[in-house]
Short mmCIF file of C-alpha atoms in Angstrom, two decimals:
data_model
loop_
_atom_site.label_atom_id
_atom_site.label_comp_id
_atom_site.label_asym_id
_atom_site.label_seq_id
_atom_site.Cartn_x
_atom_site.Cartn_y
_atom_site.Cartn_z
CA MET G 224 32.41 203.46 123.46
CA GLY G 225 35.67 201.57 122.94
CA SER G 226 34.69 198.72 125.25
CA LEU G 227 31.36 198.38 123.43
CA GLN G 228 33.15 198.01 120.08
CA SER G 229 35.41 195.30 121.49
CA LEU G 230 32.41 193.34 122.84
CA LEU G 231 30.43 193.58 119.59
CA PRO G 232 32.33 190.80 117.73
CA LEU G 233 31.97 188.51 120.75
CA VAL G 234 28.20 189.11 120.93
CA LEU G 235 27.85 188.52 117.17
CA LEU G 236 29.81 185.28 117.46
CA ILE G 237 27.55 184.06 120.28
CA LEU G 238 24.42 184.91 118.25
CA ILE G 239 25.75 183.11 115.20
CA MET G 240 26.61 180.06 117.31
CA TYR G 241 23.11 180.09 118.79
CA PHE G 242 21.32 180.22 115.43
CA LEU G 243 23.61 177.77 113.63
CA LEU G 244 24.28 175.17 116.34
CA ILE G 245 22.22 175.38 119.51
CA ARG G 246 18.76 176.17 118.12
CA PRO G 247 18.69 173.41 115.42
CA GLN G 248 19.98 170.88 117.95
CA LYS G 249 17.19 171.77 120.39
CA LYS G 250 14.57 171.42 117.64
CA LYS G 251 15.94 168.01 116.67
CA GLU G 252 16.03 166.88 120.31
CA LYS G 253 12.44 168.03 120.79
CA ALA G 254 11.31 166.07 117.70
CA VAL G 255 13.11 162.92 118.89
CA ASN G 256 11.56 163.18 122.36
CA GLU G 257 8.12 163.61 120.80
CA MET G 258 8.69 160.57 118.57
CA ARG G 259 9.72 158.49 121.59
CA SER G 260 6.71 159.61 123.63
CA ASN G 261 4.32 158.76 120.75
CA ILE G 262 5.49 155.13 120.46
CA LYS G 263 2.59 152.72 120.74
CA ALA G 264 2.06 148.97 120.52
CA GLY G 265 2.38 147.70 116.95
CA ASP G 266 5.08 150.15 115.87
CA GLU G 267 8.27 148.77 114.36
CA ILE G 268 11.39 150.41 115.74
CA ILE G 269 15.18 150.44 115.47
CA THR G 270 17.16 150.93 118.66
CA ILE G 271 20.37 152.89 119.08
CA GLY G 272 22.21 149.54 119.16
CA GLY G 273 20.69 148.50 115.82
CA ILE G 274 18.09 146.02 117.09
CA CYS G 275 14.95 145.93 114.94
CA GLY G 276 11.72 144.87 116.60
CA LYS G 277 8.02 145.37 117.04
CA VAL G 278 6.65 147.16 120.11
CA VAL G 279 4.38 144.86 122.12
CA LYS G 280 3.77 146.90 125.28
CA VAL G 281 4.41 150.52 126.25
CA LYS G 282 5.02 151.56 129.84
CA GLU G 283 5.83 154.96 131.31
CA GLU G 284 9.63 154.87 130.86
CA THR G 285 10.12 151.50 129.13
CA ILE G 286 8.83 149.50 126.20
CA VAL G 287 8.64 145.76 125.56
CA ILE G 288 9.71 144.74 122.06
CA GLN G 289 9.44 141.48 120.17
CA VAL G 290 12.47 140.43 118.13
CA GLY G 291 13.44 137.63 115.77
CA ALA G 292 11.87 134.44 114.47
CA GLU G 293 11.53 133.05 118.00
CA LYS G 294 9.56 136.19 118.91
CA LEU G 295 11.81 136.91 121.86
CA LYS G 296 10.43 139.70 124.05
CA PHE G 297 12.51 142.01 126.18
CA GLU G 298 12.08 145.30 127.98
CA MET G 299 14.17 148.36 127.24
CA MET G 300 14.20 152.07 127.99
CA LYS G 301 12.37 154.46 125.66
CA TRP G 302 15.47 156.62 125.25
CA SER G 303 17.18 153.72 123.44
CA VAL G 304 14.83 154.02 120.44
CA SER G 305 16.60 155.51 117.45
CA LYS G 306 13.68 155.72 115.05
CA VAL G 307 10.22 154.36 114.33
CA ILE G 308 10.08 152.53 111.00
CA ASN G 309 6.38 151.72 110.65
CA SER G 310 3.60 153.05 112.74
CA ASP G 311 -0.11 152.30 112.52
CA GLU G 312 -0.77 155.82 111.27
CA SER G 313 1.61 155.49 108.32
CA LYS G 314 0.07 152.12 107.40
CA THR G 315 -3.43 153.56 107.28
CA SER G 316 -2.32 156.62 105.34
CA SER G 317 -0.47 154.43 102.80
CA LYS G 318 -3.56 152.23 102.43
CA LYS G 319 -5.64 155.31 101.69
CA ALA G 320 -3.11 156.43 99.10
CA LYS G 321 -2.95 153.09 97.26
CA PRO G 322 -6.58 152.97 96.02
CA VAL G 323 -6.13 156.39 94.44
CA GLU G 324 -3.06 155.12 92.58
CA GLU G 325 -4.91 151.97 91.51
CA THR G 326 -7.72 153.98 89.98
CA GLU G 327 -5.17 155.93 87.98
CA GLU G 328 -3.57 152.70 86.75
CA ALA G 329 -6.91 151.10 85.85
CA PRO G 330 -7.04 152.45 82.27
CA LYS G 331 -3.77 150.63 81.48
CA LYS G 332 -5.54 147.26 81.88
CA ALA G 333 -2.38 145.50 83.01
CA LEU G 334 -2.69 141.72 83.14
CA PRO G 335 -1.57 139.68 86.12
CA LYS G 336 1.61 137.62 85.60
CA ARG G 337 -0.32 134.39 85.12
CA MET G 338 -2.47 135.95 82.44
CA LYS G 339 0.58 137.41 80.70
CA LYS G 340 2.32 134.03 80.63
CA ALA G 341 -0.80 132.31 79.30
CA SER G 342 -1.28 134.89 76.55
CA GLU G 343 2.42 134.71 75.61
CA GLU G 344 2.26 130.92 75.42
CA ASN G 345 -0.85 131.08 73.25
CA GLU G 346 0.88 133.47 70.88
CA ALA G 347 4.06 131.39 70.86
CA GLU G 348 2.37 128.00 70.28
CA PRO G 349 1.24 128.53 66.67
CA THR G 350 4.73 129.57 65.60
CA ILE G 351 6.24 126.53 67.34
CA MET G 352 3.70 124.23 65.70
CA GLU G 353 4.41 125.74 62.29
CA GLU G 354 8.12 125.11 62.81
CA ASN G 355 7.44 121.52 63.91
CA THR G 356 5.32 120.82 60.84
CA ALA G 357 8.03 122.28 58.63
CA GLN G 358 10.67 120.12 60.33
CA GLU G 359 8.50 117.00 60.14
CA SER G 360 7.97 117.39 56.39
CA SER G 361 11.67 117.73 55.62
CA PRO G 362 12.79 114.42 57.23
CA VAL G 363 10.00 112.59 55.42
CA GLU G 364 11.16 113.98 52.12
CA GLU G 365 14.73 112.86 52.89
CA VAL G 366 13.56 109.32 53.64
CA GLU G 367 11.60 109.18 50.41
CA GLU G 368 14.64 110.34 48.43
CA LYS G 369 16.81 107.54 49.80
#
């Protein structure tokens, strides 16, 4: 009975370590491995080294990415992918979400920037013209007084 009581704190410590450290780490590792295995052509990625690029070709253990303005292509291992920024699935889901938002914004009747500028200029022009006519009449009066 005494040896069982001395082992109880050790067993509790191991269980706590498992639930707080080991289990969450395994879940995270599993999610990262799944993300890396689901990479497909067209996805934008960031590597562990900080290189941002677009996936051009996917092989079994490697991927070919396209980087920079010169569209430089190079091959790298899948395990070097840190995260996927944009995937085709997220683009399609965001496109589906946007029309719903646009229908909600439709009652506002917001004008495009060009239309806003034109309407502001039309509203501002009469006041400017009234000021110009007022300024033009005052110099004429001064000339007549001299």
